[in-house]
PDB file of N, CA and C in Angstrom:
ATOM      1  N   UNK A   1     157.810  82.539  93.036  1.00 50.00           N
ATOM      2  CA  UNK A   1     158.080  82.336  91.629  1.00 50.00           C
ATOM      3  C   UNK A   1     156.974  82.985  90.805  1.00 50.00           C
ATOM      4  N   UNK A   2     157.493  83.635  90.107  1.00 54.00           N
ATOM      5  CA  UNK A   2     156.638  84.222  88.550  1.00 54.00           C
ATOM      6  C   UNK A   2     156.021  83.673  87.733  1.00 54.00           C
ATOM      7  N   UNK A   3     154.502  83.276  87.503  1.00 56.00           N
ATOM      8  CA  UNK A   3     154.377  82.533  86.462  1.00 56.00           C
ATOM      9  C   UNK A   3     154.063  83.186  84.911  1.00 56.00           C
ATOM     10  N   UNK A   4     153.687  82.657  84.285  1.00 56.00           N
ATOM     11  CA  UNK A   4     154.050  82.762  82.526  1.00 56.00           C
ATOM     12  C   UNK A   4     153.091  84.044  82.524  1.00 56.00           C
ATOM     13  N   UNK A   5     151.863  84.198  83.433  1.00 57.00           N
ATOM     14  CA  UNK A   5     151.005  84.944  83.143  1.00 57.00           C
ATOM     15  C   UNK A   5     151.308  86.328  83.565  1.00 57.00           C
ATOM     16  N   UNK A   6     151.615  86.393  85.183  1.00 56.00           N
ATOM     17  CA  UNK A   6     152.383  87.499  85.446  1.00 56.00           C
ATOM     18  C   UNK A   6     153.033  88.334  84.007  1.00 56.00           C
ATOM     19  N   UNK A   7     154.228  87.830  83.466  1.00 55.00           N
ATOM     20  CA  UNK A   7     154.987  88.004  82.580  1.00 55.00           C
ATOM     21  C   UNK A   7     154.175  88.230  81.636  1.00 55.00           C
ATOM     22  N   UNK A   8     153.209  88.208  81.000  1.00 56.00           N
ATOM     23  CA  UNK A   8     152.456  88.151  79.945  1.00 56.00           C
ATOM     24  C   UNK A   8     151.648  89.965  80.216  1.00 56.00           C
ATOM     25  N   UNK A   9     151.499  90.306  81.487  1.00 55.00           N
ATOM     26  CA  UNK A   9     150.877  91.293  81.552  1.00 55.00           C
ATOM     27  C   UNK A   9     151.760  91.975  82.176  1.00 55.00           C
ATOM     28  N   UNK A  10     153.075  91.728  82.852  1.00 61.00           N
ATOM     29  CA  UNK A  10     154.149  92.736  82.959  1.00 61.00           C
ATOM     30  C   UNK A  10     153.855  93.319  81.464  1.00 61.00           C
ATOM     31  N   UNK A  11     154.350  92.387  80.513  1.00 71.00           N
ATOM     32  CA  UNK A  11     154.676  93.191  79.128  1.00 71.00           C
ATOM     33  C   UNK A  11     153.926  93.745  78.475  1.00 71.00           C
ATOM     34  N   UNK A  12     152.338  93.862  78.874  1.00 78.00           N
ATOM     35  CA  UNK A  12     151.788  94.328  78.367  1.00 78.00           C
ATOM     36  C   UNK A  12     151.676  95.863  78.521  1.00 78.00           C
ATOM     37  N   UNK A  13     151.860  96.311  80.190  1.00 77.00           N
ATOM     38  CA  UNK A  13     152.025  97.180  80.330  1.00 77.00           C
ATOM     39  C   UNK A  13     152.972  98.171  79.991  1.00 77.00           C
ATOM     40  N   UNK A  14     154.282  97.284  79.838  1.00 79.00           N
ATOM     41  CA  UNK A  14     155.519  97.831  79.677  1.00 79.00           C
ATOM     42  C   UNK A  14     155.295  98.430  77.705  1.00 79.00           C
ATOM     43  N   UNK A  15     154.313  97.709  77.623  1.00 80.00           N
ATOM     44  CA  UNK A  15     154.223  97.924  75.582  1.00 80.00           C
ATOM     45  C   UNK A  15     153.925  99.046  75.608  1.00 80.00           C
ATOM     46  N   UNK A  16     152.980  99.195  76.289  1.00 79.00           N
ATOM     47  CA  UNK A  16     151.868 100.761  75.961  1.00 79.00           C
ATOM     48  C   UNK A  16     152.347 101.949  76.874  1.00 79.00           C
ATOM     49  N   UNK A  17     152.702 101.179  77.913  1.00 79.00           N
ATOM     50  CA  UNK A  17     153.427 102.315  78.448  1.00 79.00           C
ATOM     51  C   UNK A  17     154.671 103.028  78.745  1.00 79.00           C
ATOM     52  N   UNK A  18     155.214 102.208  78.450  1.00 77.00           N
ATOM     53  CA  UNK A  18     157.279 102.240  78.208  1.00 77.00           C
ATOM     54  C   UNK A  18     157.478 102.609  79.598  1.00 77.00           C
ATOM     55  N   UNK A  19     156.544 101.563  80.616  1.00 79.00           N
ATOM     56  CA  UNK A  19     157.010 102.140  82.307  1.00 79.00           C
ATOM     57  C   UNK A  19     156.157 101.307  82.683  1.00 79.00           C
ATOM     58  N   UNK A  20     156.346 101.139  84.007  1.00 79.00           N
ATOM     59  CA  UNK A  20     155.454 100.472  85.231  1.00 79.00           C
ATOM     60  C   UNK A  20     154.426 101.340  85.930  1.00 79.00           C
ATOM     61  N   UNK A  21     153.015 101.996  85.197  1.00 78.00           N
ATOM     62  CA  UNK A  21     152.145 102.876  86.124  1.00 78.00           C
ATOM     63  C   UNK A  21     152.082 102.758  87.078  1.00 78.00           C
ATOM     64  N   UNK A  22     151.881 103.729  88.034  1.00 80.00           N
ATOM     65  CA  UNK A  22     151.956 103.936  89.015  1.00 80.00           C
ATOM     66  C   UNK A  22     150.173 103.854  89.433  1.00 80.00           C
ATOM     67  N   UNK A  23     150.129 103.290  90.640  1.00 81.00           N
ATOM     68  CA  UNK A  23     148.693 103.232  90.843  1.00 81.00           C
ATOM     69  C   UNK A  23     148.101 104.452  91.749  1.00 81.00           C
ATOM     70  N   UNK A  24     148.674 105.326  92.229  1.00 88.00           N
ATOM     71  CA  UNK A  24     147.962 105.711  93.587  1.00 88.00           C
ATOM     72  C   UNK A  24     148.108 107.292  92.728  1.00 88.00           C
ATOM     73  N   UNK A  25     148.161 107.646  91.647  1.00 88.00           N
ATOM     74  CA  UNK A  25     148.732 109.133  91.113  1.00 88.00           C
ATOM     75  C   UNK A  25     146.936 109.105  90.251  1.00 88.00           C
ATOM     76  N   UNK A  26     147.108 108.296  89.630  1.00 88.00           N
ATOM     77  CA  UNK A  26     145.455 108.246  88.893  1.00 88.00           C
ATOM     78  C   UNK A  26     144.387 108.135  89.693  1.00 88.00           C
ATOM     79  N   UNK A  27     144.106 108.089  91.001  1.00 90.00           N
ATOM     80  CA  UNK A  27     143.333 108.070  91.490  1.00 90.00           C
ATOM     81  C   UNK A  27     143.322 109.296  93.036  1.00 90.00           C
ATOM     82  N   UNK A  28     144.441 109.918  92.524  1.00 93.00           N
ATOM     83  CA  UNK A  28     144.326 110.973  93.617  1.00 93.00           C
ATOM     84  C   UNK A  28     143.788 112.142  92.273  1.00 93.00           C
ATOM     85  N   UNK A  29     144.191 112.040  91.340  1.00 90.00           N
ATOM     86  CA  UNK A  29     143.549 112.823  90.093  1.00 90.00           C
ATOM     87  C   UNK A  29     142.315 112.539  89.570  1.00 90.00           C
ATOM     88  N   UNK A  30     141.713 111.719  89.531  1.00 92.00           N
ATOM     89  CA  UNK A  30     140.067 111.472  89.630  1.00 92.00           C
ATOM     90  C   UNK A  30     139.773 111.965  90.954  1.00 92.00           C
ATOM     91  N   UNK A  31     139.873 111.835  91.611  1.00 94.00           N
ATOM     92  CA  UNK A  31     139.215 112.472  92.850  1.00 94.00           C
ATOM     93  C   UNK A  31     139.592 113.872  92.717  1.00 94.00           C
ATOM     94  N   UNK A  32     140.557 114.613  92.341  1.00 94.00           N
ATOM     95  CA  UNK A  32     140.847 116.235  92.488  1.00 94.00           C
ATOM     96  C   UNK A  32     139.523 116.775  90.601  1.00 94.00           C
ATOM     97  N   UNK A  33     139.745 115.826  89.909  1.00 92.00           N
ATOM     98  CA  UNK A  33     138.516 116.534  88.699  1.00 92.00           C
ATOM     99  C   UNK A  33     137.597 116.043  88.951  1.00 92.00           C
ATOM    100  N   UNK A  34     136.959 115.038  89.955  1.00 94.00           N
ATOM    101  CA  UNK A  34     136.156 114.783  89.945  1.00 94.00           C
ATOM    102  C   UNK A  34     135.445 116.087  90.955  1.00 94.00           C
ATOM    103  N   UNK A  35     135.933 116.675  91.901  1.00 95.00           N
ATOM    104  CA  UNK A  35     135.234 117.543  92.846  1.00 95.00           C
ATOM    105  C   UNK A  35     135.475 119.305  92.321  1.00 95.00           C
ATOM    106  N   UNK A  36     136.971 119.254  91.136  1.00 92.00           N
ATOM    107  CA  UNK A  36     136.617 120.176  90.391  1.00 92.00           C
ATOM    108  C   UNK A  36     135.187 120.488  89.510  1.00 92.00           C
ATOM    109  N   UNK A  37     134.696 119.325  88.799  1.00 92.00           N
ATOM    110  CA  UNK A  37     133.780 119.374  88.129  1.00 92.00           C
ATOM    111  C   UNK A  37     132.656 119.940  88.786  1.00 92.00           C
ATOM    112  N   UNK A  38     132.390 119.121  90.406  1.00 93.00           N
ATOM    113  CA  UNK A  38     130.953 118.866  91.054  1.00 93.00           C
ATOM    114  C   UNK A  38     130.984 120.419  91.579  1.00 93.00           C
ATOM    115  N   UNK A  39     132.416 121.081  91.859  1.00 92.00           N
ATOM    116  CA  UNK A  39     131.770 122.731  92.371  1.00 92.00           C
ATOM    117  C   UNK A  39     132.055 123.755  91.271  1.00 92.00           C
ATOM    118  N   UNK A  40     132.616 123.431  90.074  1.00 89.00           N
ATOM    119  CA  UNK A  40     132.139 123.969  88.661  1.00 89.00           C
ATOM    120  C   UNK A  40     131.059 123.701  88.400  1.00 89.00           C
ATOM    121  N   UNK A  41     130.046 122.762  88.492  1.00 89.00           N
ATOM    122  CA  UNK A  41     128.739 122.716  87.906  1.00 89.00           C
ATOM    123  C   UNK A  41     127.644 123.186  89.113  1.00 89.00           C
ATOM    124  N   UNK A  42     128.334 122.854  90.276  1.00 90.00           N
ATOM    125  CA  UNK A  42     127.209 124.099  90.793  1.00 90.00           C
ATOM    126  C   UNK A  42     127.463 125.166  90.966  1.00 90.00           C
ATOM    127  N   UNK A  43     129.103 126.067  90.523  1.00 88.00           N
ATOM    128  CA  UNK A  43     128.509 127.303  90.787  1.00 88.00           C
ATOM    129  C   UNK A  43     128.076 127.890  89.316  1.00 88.00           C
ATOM    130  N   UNK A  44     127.975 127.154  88.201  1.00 87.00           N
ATOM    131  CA  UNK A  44     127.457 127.284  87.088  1.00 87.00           C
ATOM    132  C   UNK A  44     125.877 127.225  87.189  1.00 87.00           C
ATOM    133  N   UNK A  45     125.383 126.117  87.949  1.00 86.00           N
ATOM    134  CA  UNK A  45     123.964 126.557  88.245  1.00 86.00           C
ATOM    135  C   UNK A  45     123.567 127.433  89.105  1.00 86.00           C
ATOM    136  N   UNK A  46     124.132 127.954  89.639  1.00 88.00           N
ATOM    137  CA  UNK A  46     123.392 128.866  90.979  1.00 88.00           C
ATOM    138  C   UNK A  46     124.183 130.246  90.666  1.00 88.00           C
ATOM    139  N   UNK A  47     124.903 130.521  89.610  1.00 86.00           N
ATOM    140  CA  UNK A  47     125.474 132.152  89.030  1.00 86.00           C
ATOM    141  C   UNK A  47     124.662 131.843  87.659  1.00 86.00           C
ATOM    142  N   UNK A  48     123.796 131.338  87.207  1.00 79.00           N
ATOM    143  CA  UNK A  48     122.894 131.099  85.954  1.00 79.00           C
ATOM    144  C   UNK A  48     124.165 131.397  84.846  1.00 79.00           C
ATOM    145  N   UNK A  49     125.042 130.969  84.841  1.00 74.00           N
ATOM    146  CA  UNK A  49     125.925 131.432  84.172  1.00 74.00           C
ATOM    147  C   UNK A  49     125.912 130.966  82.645  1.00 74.00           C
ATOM    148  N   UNK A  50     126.583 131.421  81.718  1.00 77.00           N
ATOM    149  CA  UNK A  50     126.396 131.093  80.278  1.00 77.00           C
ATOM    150  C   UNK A  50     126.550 130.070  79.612  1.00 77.00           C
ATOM    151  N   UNK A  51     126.374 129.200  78.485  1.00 76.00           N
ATOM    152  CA  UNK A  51     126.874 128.368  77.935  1.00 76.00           C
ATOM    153  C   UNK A  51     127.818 127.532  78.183  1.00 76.00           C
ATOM    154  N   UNK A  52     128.529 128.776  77.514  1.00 79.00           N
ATOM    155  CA  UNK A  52     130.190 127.714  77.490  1.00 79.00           C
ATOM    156  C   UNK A  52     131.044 127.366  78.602  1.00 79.00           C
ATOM    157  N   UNK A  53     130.310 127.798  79.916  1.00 80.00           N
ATOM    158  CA  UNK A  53     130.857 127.591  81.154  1.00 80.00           C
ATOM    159  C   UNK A  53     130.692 125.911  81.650  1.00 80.00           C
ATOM    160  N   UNK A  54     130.003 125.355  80.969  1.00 84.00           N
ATOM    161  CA  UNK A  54     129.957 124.311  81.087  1.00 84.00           C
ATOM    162  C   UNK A  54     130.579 123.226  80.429  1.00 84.00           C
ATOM    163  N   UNK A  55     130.915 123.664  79.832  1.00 87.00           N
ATOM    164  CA  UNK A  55     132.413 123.133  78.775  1.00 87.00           C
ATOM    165  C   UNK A  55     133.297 122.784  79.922  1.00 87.00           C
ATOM    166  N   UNK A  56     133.412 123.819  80.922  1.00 88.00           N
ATOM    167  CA  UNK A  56     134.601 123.699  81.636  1.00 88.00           C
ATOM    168  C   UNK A  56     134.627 122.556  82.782  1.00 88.00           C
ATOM    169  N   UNK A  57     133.219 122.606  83.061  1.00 88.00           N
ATOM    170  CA  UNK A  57     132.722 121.011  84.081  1.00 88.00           C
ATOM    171  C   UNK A  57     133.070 120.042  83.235  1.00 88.00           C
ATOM    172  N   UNK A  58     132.427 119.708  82.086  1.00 89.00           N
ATOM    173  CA  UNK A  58     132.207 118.995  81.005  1.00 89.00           C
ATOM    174  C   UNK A  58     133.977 117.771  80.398  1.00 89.00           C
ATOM    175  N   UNK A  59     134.464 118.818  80.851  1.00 93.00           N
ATOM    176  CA  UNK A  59     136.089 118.933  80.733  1.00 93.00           C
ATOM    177  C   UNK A  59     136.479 117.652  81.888  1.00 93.00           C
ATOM    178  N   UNK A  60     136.147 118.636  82.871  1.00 92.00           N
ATOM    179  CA  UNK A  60     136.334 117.534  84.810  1.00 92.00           C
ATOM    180  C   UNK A  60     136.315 116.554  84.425  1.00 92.00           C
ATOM    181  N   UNK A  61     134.828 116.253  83.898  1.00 93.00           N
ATOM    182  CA  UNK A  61     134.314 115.087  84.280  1.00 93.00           C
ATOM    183  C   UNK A  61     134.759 114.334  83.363  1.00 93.00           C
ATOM    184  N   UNK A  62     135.293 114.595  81.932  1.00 93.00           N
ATOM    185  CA  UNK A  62     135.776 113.768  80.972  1.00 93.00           C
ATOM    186  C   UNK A  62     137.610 113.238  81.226  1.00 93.00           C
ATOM    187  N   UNK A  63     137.600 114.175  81.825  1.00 93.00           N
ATOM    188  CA  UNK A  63     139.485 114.034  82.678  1.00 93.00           C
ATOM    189  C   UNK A  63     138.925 112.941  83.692  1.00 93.00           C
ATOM    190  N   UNK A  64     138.058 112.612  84.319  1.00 94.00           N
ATOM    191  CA  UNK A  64     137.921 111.797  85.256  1.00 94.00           C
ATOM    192  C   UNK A  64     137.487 110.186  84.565  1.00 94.00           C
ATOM    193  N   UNK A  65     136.746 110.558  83.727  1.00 94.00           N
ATOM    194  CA  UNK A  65     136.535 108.963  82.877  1.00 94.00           C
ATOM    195  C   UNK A  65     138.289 108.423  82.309  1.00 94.00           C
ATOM    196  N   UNK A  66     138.523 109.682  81.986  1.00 92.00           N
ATOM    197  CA  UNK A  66     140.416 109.074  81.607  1.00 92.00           C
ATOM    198  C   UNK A  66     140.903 108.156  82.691  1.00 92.00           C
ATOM    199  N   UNK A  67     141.003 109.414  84.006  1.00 92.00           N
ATOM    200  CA  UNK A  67     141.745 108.579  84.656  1.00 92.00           C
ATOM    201  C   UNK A  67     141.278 107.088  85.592  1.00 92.00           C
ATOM    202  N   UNK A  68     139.845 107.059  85.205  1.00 92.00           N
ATOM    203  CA  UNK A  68     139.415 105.925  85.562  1.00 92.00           C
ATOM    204  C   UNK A  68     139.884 104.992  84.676  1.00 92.00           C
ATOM    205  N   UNK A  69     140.010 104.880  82.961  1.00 92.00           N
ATOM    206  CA  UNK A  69     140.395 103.959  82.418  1.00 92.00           C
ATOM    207  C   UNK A  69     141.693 104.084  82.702  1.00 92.00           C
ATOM    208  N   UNK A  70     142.625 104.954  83.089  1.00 90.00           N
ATOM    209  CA  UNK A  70     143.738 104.644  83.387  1.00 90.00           C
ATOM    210  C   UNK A  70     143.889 103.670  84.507  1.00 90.00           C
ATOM    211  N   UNK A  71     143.110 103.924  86.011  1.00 89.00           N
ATOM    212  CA  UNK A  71     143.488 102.902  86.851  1.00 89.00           C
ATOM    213  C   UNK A  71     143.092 101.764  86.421  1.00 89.00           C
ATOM    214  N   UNK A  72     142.298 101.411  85.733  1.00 88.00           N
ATOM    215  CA  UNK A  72     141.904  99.948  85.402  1.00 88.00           C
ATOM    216  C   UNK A  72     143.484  99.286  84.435  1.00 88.00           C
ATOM    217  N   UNK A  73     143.203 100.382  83.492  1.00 86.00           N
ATOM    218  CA  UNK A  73     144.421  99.957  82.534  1.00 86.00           C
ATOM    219  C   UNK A  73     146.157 100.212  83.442  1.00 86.00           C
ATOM    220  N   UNK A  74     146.316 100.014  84.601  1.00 85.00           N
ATOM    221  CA  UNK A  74     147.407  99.797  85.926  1.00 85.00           C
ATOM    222  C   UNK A  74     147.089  98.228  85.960  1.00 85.00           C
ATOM    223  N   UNK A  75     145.771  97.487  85.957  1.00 84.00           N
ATOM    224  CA  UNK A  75     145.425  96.256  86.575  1.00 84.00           C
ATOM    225  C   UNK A  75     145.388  95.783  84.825  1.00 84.00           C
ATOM    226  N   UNK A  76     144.597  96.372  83.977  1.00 82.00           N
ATOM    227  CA  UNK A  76     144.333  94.998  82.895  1.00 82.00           C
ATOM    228  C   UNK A  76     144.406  95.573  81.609  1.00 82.00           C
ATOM    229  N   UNK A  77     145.820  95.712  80.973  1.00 83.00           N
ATOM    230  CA  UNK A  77     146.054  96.773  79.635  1.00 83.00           C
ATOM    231  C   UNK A  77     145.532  95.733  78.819  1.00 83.00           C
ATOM    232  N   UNK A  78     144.754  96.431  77.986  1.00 85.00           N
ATOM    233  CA  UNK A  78     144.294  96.232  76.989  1.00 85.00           C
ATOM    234  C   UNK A  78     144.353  97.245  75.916  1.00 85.00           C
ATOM    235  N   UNK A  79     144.280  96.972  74.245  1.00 88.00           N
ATOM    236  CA  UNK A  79     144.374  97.879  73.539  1.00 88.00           C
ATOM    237  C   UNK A  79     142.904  98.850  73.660  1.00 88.00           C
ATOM    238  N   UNK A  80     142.152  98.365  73.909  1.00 90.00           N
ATOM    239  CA  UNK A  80     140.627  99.081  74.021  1.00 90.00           C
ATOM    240  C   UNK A  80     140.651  99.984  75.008  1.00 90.00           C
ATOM    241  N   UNK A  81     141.089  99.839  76.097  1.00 89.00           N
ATOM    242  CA  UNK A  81     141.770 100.609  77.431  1.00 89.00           C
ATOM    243  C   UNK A  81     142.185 101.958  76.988  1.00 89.00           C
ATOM    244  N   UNK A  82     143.408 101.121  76.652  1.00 87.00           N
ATOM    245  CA  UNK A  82     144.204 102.005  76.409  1.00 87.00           C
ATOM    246  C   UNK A  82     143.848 103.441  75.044  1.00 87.00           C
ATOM    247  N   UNK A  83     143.192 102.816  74.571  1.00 91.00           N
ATOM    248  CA  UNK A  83     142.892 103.621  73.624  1.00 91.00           C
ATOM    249  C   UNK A  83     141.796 104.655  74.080  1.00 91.00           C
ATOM    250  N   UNK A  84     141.216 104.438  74.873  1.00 92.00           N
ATOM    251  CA  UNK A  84     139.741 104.964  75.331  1.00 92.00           C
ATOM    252  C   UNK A  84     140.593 105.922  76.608  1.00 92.00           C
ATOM    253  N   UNK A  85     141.784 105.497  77.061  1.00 91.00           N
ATOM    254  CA  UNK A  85     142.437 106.475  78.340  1.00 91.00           C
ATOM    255  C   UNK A  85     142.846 107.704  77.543  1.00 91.00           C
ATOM    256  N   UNK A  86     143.641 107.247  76.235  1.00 91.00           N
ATOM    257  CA  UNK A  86     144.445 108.197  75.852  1.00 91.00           C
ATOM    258  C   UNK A  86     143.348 109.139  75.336  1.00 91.00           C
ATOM    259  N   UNK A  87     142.040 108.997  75.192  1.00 93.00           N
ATOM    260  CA  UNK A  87     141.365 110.234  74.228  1.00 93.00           C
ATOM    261  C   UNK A  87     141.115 110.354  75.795  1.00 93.00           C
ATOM    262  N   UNK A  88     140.576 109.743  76.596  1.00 93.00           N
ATOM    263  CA  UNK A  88     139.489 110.556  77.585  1.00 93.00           C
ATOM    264  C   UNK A  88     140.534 111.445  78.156  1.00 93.00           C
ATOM    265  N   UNK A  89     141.923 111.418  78.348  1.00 91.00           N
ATOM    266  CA  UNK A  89     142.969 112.073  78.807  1.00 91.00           C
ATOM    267  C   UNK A  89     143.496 113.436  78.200  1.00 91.00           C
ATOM    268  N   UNK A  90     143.321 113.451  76.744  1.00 92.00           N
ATOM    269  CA  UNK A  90     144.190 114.310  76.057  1.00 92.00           C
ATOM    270  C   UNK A  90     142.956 115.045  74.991  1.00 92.00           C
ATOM    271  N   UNK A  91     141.764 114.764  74.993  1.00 91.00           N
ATOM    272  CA  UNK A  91     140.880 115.300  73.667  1.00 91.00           C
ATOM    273  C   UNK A  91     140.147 116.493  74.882  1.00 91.00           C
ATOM    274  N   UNK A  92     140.038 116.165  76.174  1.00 89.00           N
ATOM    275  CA  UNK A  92     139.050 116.774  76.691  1.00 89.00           C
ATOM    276  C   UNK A  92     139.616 118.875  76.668  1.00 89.00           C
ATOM    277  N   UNK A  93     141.008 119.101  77.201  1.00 87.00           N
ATOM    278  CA  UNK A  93     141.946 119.657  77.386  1.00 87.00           C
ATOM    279  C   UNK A  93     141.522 120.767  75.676  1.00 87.00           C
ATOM    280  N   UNK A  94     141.416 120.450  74.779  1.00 89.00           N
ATOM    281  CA  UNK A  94     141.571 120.773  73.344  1.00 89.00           C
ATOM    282  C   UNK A  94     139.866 121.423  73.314  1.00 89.00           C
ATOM    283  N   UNK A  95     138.943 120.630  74.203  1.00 84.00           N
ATOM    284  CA  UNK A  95     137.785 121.131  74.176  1.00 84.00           C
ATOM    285  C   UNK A  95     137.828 122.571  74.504  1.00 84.00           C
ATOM    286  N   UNK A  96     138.468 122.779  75.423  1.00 83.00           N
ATOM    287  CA  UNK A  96     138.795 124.188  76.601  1.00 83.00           C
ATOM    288  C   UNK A  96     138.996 125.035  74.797  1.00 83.00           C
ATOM    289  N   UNK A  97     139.868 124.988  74.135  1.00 82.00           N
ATOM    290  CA  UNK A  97     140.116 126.045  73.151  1.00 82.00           C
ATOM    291  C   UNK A  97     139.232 126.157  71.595  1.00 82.00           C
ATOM    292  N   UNK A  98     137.922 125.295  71.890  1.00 75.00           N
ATOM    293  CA  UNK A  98     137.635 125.771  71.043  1.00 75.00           C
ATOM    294  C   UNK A  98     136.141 126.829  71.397  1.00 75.00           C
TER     295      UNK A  98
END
């Protein structure tokens, strides 16, 4: 049997996300930017390479704080969560063009 609370955070998820996240997709994607980043930033240090090449690590690693608040926000949506997934997810991407 289901209790009141279950139900209370089914719907929470279902608010913000108009779906049931999936748990095992956000964390195979932190792990793929997370090791993008770590051999973008060293071959950025060891080709002494320019500036803005580090934007592009910078990027990884901010795609990876997303999808960390995303797996949390799978276990405990909150509006703070959620709000902090959707920039770390979608602002980093916009960095790349400027």
């Amino acid at each position: 049997m289901i209790d009141n609370f279950t139900y209370y955070k089914l719907d929470e998820r279902i608010k913000y996300f108009s779906y049931m996240p999936a748990n095992v997709y956000p964390q195979v994607s932190l792990g793929v930017y997370f090791v993008v980043g770590v051999v973008l930033t060293y071959q950025s240090i060891r080709s002494k390479a320019q500036g803005w090449v580090y934007i592009l690590a910078g990027t990884a690693f901010a795609e990876c704080l997303g999808y960390i608040f995303r797996t949390v926000c799978v276990y405990d949506t909150t509006f703070a969560m959620y709000v902090l997934m959707t920039l770390f997810l979608l602002l980093p991407p916009n960095a790349l063009a400027l």
